[in-house]
Amino acid sequence: MKRYLTLILAALIALTALCTMLGLISCSNGMSGNKDNGQTPGGTNTLPEEERIPLDLPDKNYETSEGKTNFNILQWTVGDQNTPGQHWLPWEEGHVEEEDGDMLSGAVFRRNAWVEQEFGVDITTEHVSLDRDPSFSQRVINNANSSGNEFQLMTLRTYDIFALIQQGMYLDMNQYAGTILHTDQPWWVQDSVKSFTLGSHLYVASTEMLLRDKGSTAALYFNQSIAEDYADVLPDFFMLAENGEWTFEIMLESCELVASSADGDQEMNSNQDIWGCFGGDDPTYYLFNSMGFKFAHVDQFGYIEYDYGDDDNDSIVTMQRIFEEFMFADWYLNEGVNGLDILDENQDPFVDGQALFKSGMVKDTSTVLKHMKDMYGILPHPMLDDNQENYSSLVWVHHDSVIGIPLHVKDSEMCAIILEALSWESYYSVYPVFYDTILLNRAAKDEESKRMLQLIFGSRSYDPGQYYDTGATASGLHHDDGLLRLAHKGSADIAGMWAGFKPLVEDNIRQVNNWVAGNEN
């Protein structure tokens, strides 16, 4: 099997190179079962019009004698900052005032300028914090209750989606599917279309006009200088990943080999120690997903089927391994647990050259990792074992974005047209710049890491169990007593935790499916 994986990947790399030479925007790398997720951008230049899939939209222009029609996008942010530029969103995805020399900002600016000219609209954005007063959710509700036309599109953090969908805040985009919104085309993220479908309805999804969903994809980084220092005992991580042999067990062994106490006392308790891996609580979910598991999936009829804790209990056994062998290992520095007593303020031991691995997200390349002096490599999170067929890279619900059309907007057809145009143009002009310039040239310092990025983006995965099991008091995933917080308690009693939460989680999913059924009538 490994030999076949090696041959397949070699062929895919050759195919990618051919696509790049021909100027193609995407070709499937075969590492994912999702239609869109094999995208391998070929360069920063846009394709000639004759090489693009035609934009199939009604011939509309919304400019009037009074000027262009305002088209406002509501975008969520966090804290006191109502603008991008923080670690939650290092790039502006909706609107740029002017070209400032940055290639990605310039691509967004030119995309919007084309859409504005083509359709007679003036695109603006407003960033509203999730926790300000009034909060993002309250702004959405106020806009709907007043039957206002304050916003024409809204982004939404996936962790918060169902509460607002259930309250009727978003339009069913499927009413325009196939006529205006071509959701089967590659500028729509296909796994998101599938995962966010409820019954026969699609209220939110991800398209290529968004950048936050790409940035919130799980990625694993390793310090190449440390790897070289231990080359006699560490494997070639890149080669393992390309051969389909990059596994959880090998990652654990590598961390154990590298971790060392600075003062020789064999105790990992100093900010001068060398750690196997640095991260937070979130790797619990990154690893669970990368090892082939999800908490739930959407079936063919648009209903949620919960997968965690099924009869064979493999999911519970795997989660217990993650805690016992990774989260509670003495070489794992958890910034929110043992790291509180060890690290200085804002210290990142991986950036400082004191950790072999860092478990994080793709957007780390444009935030914390830009300060790193050592060369670093990028990898997908490991598979369970080499019998697993594909890598899987989780799109993390706490940082991800999807987009939807407000239910009570005055002209929903216009909103659908502009959404489709922005997504289509982004696929051909913004996303290649994002991939090549931001990731390949700045983040991935070598050709091997570039191929790893192809594996990561070719295996992006949404887990419906994480955003449809949304009851904060009932969730076994994100509640204070749930999985995410077990690391803070030093407990790996996964089976016991699940036994207590199972009735609540199942009831929560049942309520979602009852709501779906009620909206099918």
XYZ file of C-alpha atoms in Angstrom:
521
model
C 0.000 0.000 0.000
C 2.849 2.395 0.920
C 4.447 1.752 -2.445
C 1.193 2.667 -4.197
C 0.854 5.838 -2.116
C 4.387 6.801 -3.038
C 3.755 6.258 -6.745
C 0.455 8.103 -6.614
C 1.939 11.096 -4.832
C 4.859 11.224 -7.233
C 2.413 11.286 -10.121
C 0.392 13.991 -8.423
C 3.450 16.160 -7.894
C 4.295 15.782 -11.562
C 0.722 16.647 -12.481
C 0.863 19.728 -10.251
C 4.018 20.872 -11.991
C 2.338 20.379 -15.361
C -0.668 22.372 -14.195
C 1.624 25.166 -13.054
C 3.420 25.237 -16.400
C 0.141 25.411 -18.237
C -1.141 28.171 -15.945
C -4.027 26.178 -14.593
C -5.597 27.252 -11.348
C -6.467 23.902 -9.864
C -6.019 20.202 -10.222
C -6.913 17.483 -7.749
C -4.125 15.973 -5.695
C -6.218 12.933 -4.933
C -5.652 13.118 -1.176
C -9.220 14.105 -0.393
C -12.651 12.914 -1.344
C -13.894 16.519 -1.632
C -14.353 18.015 -5.043
C -12.872 21.416 -4.246
C -10.203 20.454 -1.824
C -7.628 19.331 -4.334
C -7.071 22.870 -5.510
C -3.435 23.534 -6.320
C -3.095 27.120 -7.531
C -0.654 27.553 -10.354
C 0.585 31.084 -9.795
C -0.164 34.657 -8.894
C -1.335 35.666 -12.349
C -4.983 35.461 -13.268
C -6.046 33.131 -16.043
C -6.989 34.525 -19.419
C -10.750 34.808 -19.773
C -10.919 32.013 -22.332
C -9.384 29.572 -19.846
C -11.880 30.309 -17.078
C -15.154 28.572 -16.410
C -17.654 31.198 -17.640
C -19.471 33.273 -15.037
C -23.122 32.380 -15.611
C -25.134 35.286 -14.183
C -28.100 37.435 -15.259
C -27.174 40.647 -17.067
C -27.714 43.112 -14.217
C -26.367 46.518 -13.248
C -27.548 48.236 -10.072
C -26.193 51.720 -10.662
C -28.892 54.398 -10.619
C -29.013 58.095 -11.394
C -27.953 58.639 -7.771
C -24.866 56.461 -8.147
C -23.806 52.926 -7.361
C -25.905 50.841 -4.964
C -24.291 50.306 -1.583
C -23.373 46.682 -0.867
C -22.346 46.244 2.771
C -20.781 43.079 4.221
C -21.010 42.437 7.971
C -17.932 40.587 9.203
C -17.320 39.170 12.667
C -14.277 39.865 14.767
C -13.318 39.476 18.440
C -12.365 41.589 21.422
C -12.366 45.353 21.168
C -11.012 45.448 17.641
C -13.639 46.017 15.004
C -11.055 45.732 12.254
C -8.921 42.888 10.905
C -5.195 42.683 11.411
C -5.239 40.570 14.552
C -4.353 36.914 14.944
C -7.976 35.922 14.346
C -7.928 37.449 10.877
C -4.515 38.512 9.582
C -5.892 39.358 6.124
C -8.730 41.516 4.865
C -11.066 39.355 2.802
C -14.064 41.605 2.143
C -12.919 45.104 1.319
C -9.700 47.095 0.919
C -9.781 50.894 0.702
C -6.791 51.237 -1.616
C -3.824 49.346 -2.972
C -1.024 49.604 -0.430
C 1.666 47.513 -2.081
C 0.659 44.274 -0.387
C -0.039 41.662 -3.057
C -2.989 40.071 -1.285
C -4.645 43.370 -0.384
C -4.123 44.449 -3.973
C -5.826 41.307 -5.257
C -8.862 41.927 -3.010
C -8.971 45.581 -4.086
C -8.888 44.709 -7.803
C -11.493 41.964 -7.367
C -13.900 44.383 -5.716
C -13.178 47.106 -8.261
C -14.114 44.737 -11.072
C -17.343 43.610 -9.377
C -18.273 47.208 -8.557
C -17.756 48.309 -12.160
C -19.451 45.268 -13.661
C -22.585 45.368 -11.491
C -22.877 49.000 -10.381
C -22.374 48.470 -6.657
C -20.159 50.044 -3.994
C -18.748 47.322 -1.694
C -18.116 48.219 1.941
C -17.528 46.168 5.081
C -18.255 46.594 8.765
C -16.438 44.543 11.384
C -18.394 43.862 14.559
C -17.028 42.007 17.574
C -18.716 38.878 18.867
C -18.520 40.189 22.400
C -19.072 43.925 22.075
C -22.321 45.686 22.941
C -24.254 45.354 20.740
C -22.624 42.090 19.757
C -22.389 40.656 16.274
C -25.350 38.341 16.916
C -27.444 41.204 18.238
C -26.665 43.295 15.163
C -27.824 40.422 12.968
C -31.045 40.032 14.961
C -31.708 43.784 15.026
C -31.242 43.984 11.263
C -33.732 41.166 10.688
C -36.330 42.400 13.171
C -36.337 45.862 11.648
C -36.668 44.389 8.148
C -33.709 46.586 7.405
C -31.305 46.603 4.546
C -28.231 47.465 6.556
C -26.227 44.470 5.327
C -26.333 42.498 2.092
C -23.984 39.694 3.106
C -22.862 38.425 6.513
C -19.956 36.278 7.569
C -20.443 34.107 10.606
C -18.165 32.078 12.864
C -19.118 28.446 12.400
C -19.215 27.823 16.155
C -22.184 30.221 16.319
C -24.087 29.314 13.174
C -27.033 27.194 14.209
C -28.528 29.535 16.805
C -28.880 32.298 14.204
C -30.000 29.924 11.458
C -32.644 28.485 13.761
C -33.901 31.996 14.493
C -34.448 32.563 10.792
C -31.685 35.082 10.215
C -30.421 33.715 6.896
C -31.878 33.130 3.454
C -31.988 29.614 1.999
C -29.392 30.032 -0.752
C -30.635 26.895 -2.487
C -33.479 28.943 -3.933
C -30.849 30.394 -6.264
C -28.804 27.201 -6.673
C -28.158 26.362 -10.302
C -29.461 29.677 -11.592
C -27.319 32.278 -9.825
C -25.403 30.431 -7.118
C -23.546 27.579 -8.794
C -22.713 25.740 -5.606
C -21.323 22.743 -7.480
C -18.504 24.831 -8.957
C -14.975 25.040 -7.505
C -15.334 28.598 -6.205
C -17.681 27.084 -3.624
C -15.918 24.961 -0.994
C -17.639 21.674 -1.683
C -17.159 20.016 1.701
C -18.680 23.091 3.326
C -21.701 22.932 1.014
C -22.213 19.318 2.034
C -21.512 19.842 5.744
C -23.678 22.947 6.173
C -26.690 21.604 4.298
C -29.738 21.125 6.540
C -32.423 19.058 4.893
C -32.847 20.570 1.440
C -31.660 24.004 2.606
C -28.301 25.788 2.535
C -28.190 28.865 4.748
C -24.422 29.357 4.968
C -21.331 27.961 3.266
C -17.754 28.867 2.450
C -16.656 30.214 -0.913
C -13.314 31.332 -2.306
C -14.076 34.965 -1.464
C -13.303 34.071 2.170
C -9.772 33.739 3.524
C -10.475 33.047 7.177
C -11.596 29.465 6.496
C -8.284 28.761 4.783
C -6.339 30.329 7.623
C -8.217 28.340 10.263
C -7.178 25.005 8.757
C -5.109 22.863 11.129
C -1.380 22.614 10.361
C 1.623 21.193 12.181
C 4.992 22.971 12.123
C 8.416 21.618 12.954
C 11.728 23.327 13.658
C 14.083 22.245 10.902
C 17.191 23.257 12.874
C 16.229 20.960 15.750
C 15.354 18.196 13.276
C 18.808 18.533 11.702
C 20.506 18.425 15.102
C 18.741 15.110 15.781
C 18.989 13.770 12.241
C 20.657 10.568 13.426
C 17.561 9.556 15.412
C 14.681 11.472 13.790
C 13.036 10.417 10.519
C 12.622 12.586 7.448
C 9.187 14.059 8.209
C 8.612 15.296 4.680
C 9.345 11.909 3.137
C 7.083 10.143 5.640
C 4.215 12.499 4.845
C 4.655 12.099 1.100
C 4.742 8.327 1.455
C 1.565 8.231 3.528
C 3.569 7.069 6.570
C 3.343 10.147 8.805
C 1.571 8.711 11.863
C 0.653 9.607 15.428
C 3.077 7.033 16.851
C 6.029 8.482 14.937
C 5.139 11.978 16.125
C 5.047 10.794 19.747
C 8.397 9.021 19.419
C 9.978 12.114 17.854
C 8.763 14.352 20.666
C 10.154 11.937 23.252
C 13.550 11.836 21.553
C 13.990 15.598 21.384
C 12.548 16.780 24.719
C 15.229 17.648 27.247
C 15.583 19.549 30.501
C 17.824 22.607 30.348
C 19.379 21.981 33.785
C 19.624 18.205 33.448
C 17.223 17.446 36.292
C 14.951 15.458 33.946
C 12.057 17.705 34.938
C 10.232 19.635 32.207
C 9.406 22.758 34.178
C 11.422 25.647 32.781
C 11.007 28.102 29.936
C 14.552 27.119 28.948
C 13.681 23.445 28.377
C 13.401 21.934 24.905
C 9.880 20.645 24.368
C 8.545 17.994 22.071
C 5.495 20.040 21.094
C 3.907 23.377 21.947
C 0.218 24.238 21.584
C -3.057 24.664 23.441
C -6.193 22.589 23.965
C -7.232 22.733 20.321
C -4.846 19.962 19.130
C -7.258 17.554 20.842
C -9.596 18.156 17.910
C -6.948 18.563 15.221
C -5.516 15.139 16.048
C -8.879 13.434 16.469
C -9.808 14.603 12.986
C -6.414 13.904 11.417
C -6.586 10.339 12.768
C -9.745 9.696 10.758
C -12.594 10.591 13.112
C -15.458 13.073 13.195
C -18.059 13.704 15.837
C -20.861 13.758 13.262
C -21.648 13.938 9.564
C -24.537 15.129 7.399
C -26.347 12.266 5.702
C -27.745 12.241 2.158
C -31.031 13.741 3.355
C -29.419 16.656 5.211
C -29.797 15.254 8.733
C -27.073 15.086 11.369
C -25.801 11.651 12.323
C -23.644 11.571 15.452
C -20.579 9.345 15.083
C -18.758 9.719 18.371
C -18.914 6.832 20.800
C -20.466 4.352 18.381
C -20.631 0.633 19.039
C -17.016 -0.199 18.334
C -15.851 2.716 20.550
C -12.790 3.339 18.374
C -13.456 7.057 18.640
C -13.391 6.978 22.448
C -10.259 4.823 22.515
C -8.532 7.197 20.098
C -9.532 10.274 22.076
C -8.227 8.662 25.245
C -4.898 7.982 23.515
C -4.677 11.629 22.472
C -5.019 12.732 26.078
C -2.889 10.100 27.771
C -0.061 9.951 25.219
C -0.049 13.520 23.899
C -1.906 16.139 25.965
C -0.599 14.821 29.290
C 2.897 13.898 28.093
C 5.632 15.685 30.060
C 7.114 16.979 26.782
C 3.871 18.714 25.689
C 3.741 22.361 26.731
C 0.107 23.486 26.825
C 0.016 27.278 26.835
C -3.253 27.238 28.819
C -2.275 24.623 31.424
C 1.341 23.946 32.442
C 2.467 26.811 30.231
C 0.780 29.302 32.571
C 3.422 28.661 35.222
C 6.365 28.270 32.843
C 6.149 30.804 30.034
C 6.810 34.507 30.208
C 4.100 36.787 28.820
C 3.644 36.336 25.056
C 6.479 33.787 24.938
C 6.261 31.177 22.185
C 8.883 28.442 22.713
C 8.515 27.200 19.145
C 9.320 30.636 17.722
C 12.230 30.831 20.189
C 13.666 27.528 18.941
C 12.709 25.526 22.051
C 10.138 23.075 20.644
C 10.308 20.509 17.876
C 6.640 20.846 16.871
C 3.928 23.480 17.064
C 0.304 22.417 16.580
C -1.695 25.287 15.143
C -3.406 26.666 12.073
C -2.324 27.843 8.635
C -2.767 31.508 9.569
C 0.023 31.163 12.144
C 2.382 31.610 9.207
C 1.309 35.251 8.895
C 1.161 35.989 12.629
C 3.434 34.389 15.227
C 5.682 32.450 12.839
C 6.758 35.546 10.930
C 8.957 36.319 13.969
C 10.708 32.952 13.855
C 14.436 32.986 13.040
C 14.947 29.244 12.539
C 13.798 27.567 9.362
C 10.523 25.762 9.899
C 8.711 23.090 7.938
C 4.996 22.501 7.633
C 3.183 19.166 7.837
C -0.362 17.880 8.013
C -1.301 16.543 11.430
C -0.501 12.811 11.498
C -2.734 9.912 10.566
C -3.658 7.221 13.077
C -1.482 4.677 11.273
C -0.324 3.958 7.741
C -3.464 1.937 7.028
C -5.426 5.194 7.002
C -6.136 6.172 3.410
C -6.099 9.982 3.578
C -4.812 12.874 5.630
C -7.476 15.046 7.197
C -6.961 18.696 8.141
C -9.669 20.155 10.341
C -11.198 23.557 9.659
C -11.445 24.870 13.223
C -14.878 26.130 14.276
C -13.666 28.842 16.636
C -11.812 30.761 13.915
C -13.539 29.693 10.694
C -15.989 31.787 8.664
C -18.926 30.993 6.445
C -21.079 33.452 4.539
C -24.811 33.909 4.141
C -27.471 36.290 2.837
C -29.743 38.036 5.381
C -33.298 36.733 5.208
C -35.014 40.138 5.130
C -32.720 41.840 2.648
C -34.643 43.937 0.112
C -33.079 42.437 -3.010
C -31.902 38.888 -2.367
C -31.257 38.283 -6.059
C -28.743 41.137 -6.114
C -27.058 39.698 -3.023
C -26.792 36.284 -4.667
C -25.367 37.789 -7.868
C -22.685 39.786 -6.056
C -21.804 36.803 -3.833
C -21.360 34.586 -6.881
C -19.317 37.216 -8.728
C -17.030 37.848 -5.740
C -16.502 34.118 -5.217
C -15.873 33.412 -8.904
C -13.360 36.212 -9.311
C -11.641 35.297 -6.019
C -11.121 31.758 -7.251
C -9.163 33.018 -10.239
C -7.350 36.037 -8.817
C -7.354 36.304 -5.005
C -6.883 32.708 -3.892
C -3.805 32.080 -6.098
C -2.171 35.191 -4.626
C -3.102 34.084 -1.114
C -1.635 30.641 -1.731
C 1.530 31.595 -3.569
C 2.512 34.851 -1.932
C 1.305 34.521 1.642
C 1.871 30.795 2.084
C 4.445 29.561 -0.371
C 6.847 32.479 -0.469
C 6.605 33.732 3.105
C 5.578 30.707 5.154
C 6.905 27.580 3.507
C 10.630 28.097 3.163
C 11.286 25.079 0.964
C 9.773 23.039 -1.827
C 8.911 20.188 0.526
C 6.729 22.425 2.680
C 4.984 23.705 -0.417
C 4.007 20.140 -1.238
C 2.863 19.696 2.355
C 0.569 22.689 1.928
C -0.938 20.932 -1.049
C -1.618 17.922 1.165
C -3.182 20.138 3.824
C -5.428 22.076 1.467
C -6.232 18.865 -0.348
C -7.560 17.311 2.857
C -9.520 20.140 4.505
C -12.339 18.713 6.607
C -15.403 20.126 8.358
C -16.918 18.328 11.357
C -20.677 19.004 11.692
C -20.648 17.568 15.198
C -18.671 20.582 16.354
C -21.105 23.256 15.194
C -24.502 21.555 15.238
C -24.022 20.320 18.798
C -24.122 23.963 19.782
C -25.863 24.003 23.153
C -23.138 25.399 25.395
C -24.750 23.823 28.447
C -25.383 20.499 26.733
C -22.338 20.048 24.537
C -19.875 17.297 25.298
C -17.345 19.066 23.080
C -16.883 22.637 24.267
C -18.615 22.804 27.641
C -16.442 23.548 30.691
C -16.786 19.904 31.725
C -16.442 18.582 28.178
C -13.572 17.284 26.077
C -11.828 20.568 25.423
C -11.402 21.279 29.139
C -10.240 17.848 30.258
C -6.695 19.061 29.737
C -7.245 21.624 32.469
C -8.406 18.933 34.865
C -5.588 16.486 34.203
C -8.155 13.784 33.549
C -8.367 11.371 30.651
C -11.598 9.728 31.716
C -13.029 9.988 28.221
C -15.476 7.127 28.653
C -16.789 8.542 31.928
C -17.167 12.011 30.458
C -19.018 10.656 27.452
C -21.367 8.564 29.586
C -22.474 11.720 31.369
C -22.841 13.887 28.295
C -24.205 11.353 25.826
C -27.936 11.869 26.655
C -27.536 15.644 26.446
C -25.616 15.560 23.179
C -28.019 13.103 21.576
C -30.964 15.249 22.667
C -29.300 18.330 21.238
C -28.731 16.650 17.864
C -32.298 15.316 17.958
C -33.575 18.873 18.356
C -31.532 20.000 15.363
C -32.949 17.196 13.233
C -36.488 17.923 14.447
C -35.997 21.524 13.372
C -34.723 20.336 9.989
C -37.736 18.062 9.568
C -40.103 20.885 10.474
C -38.596 23.109 7.805
C -39.008 20.426 5.148
C -42.812 20.615 5.369
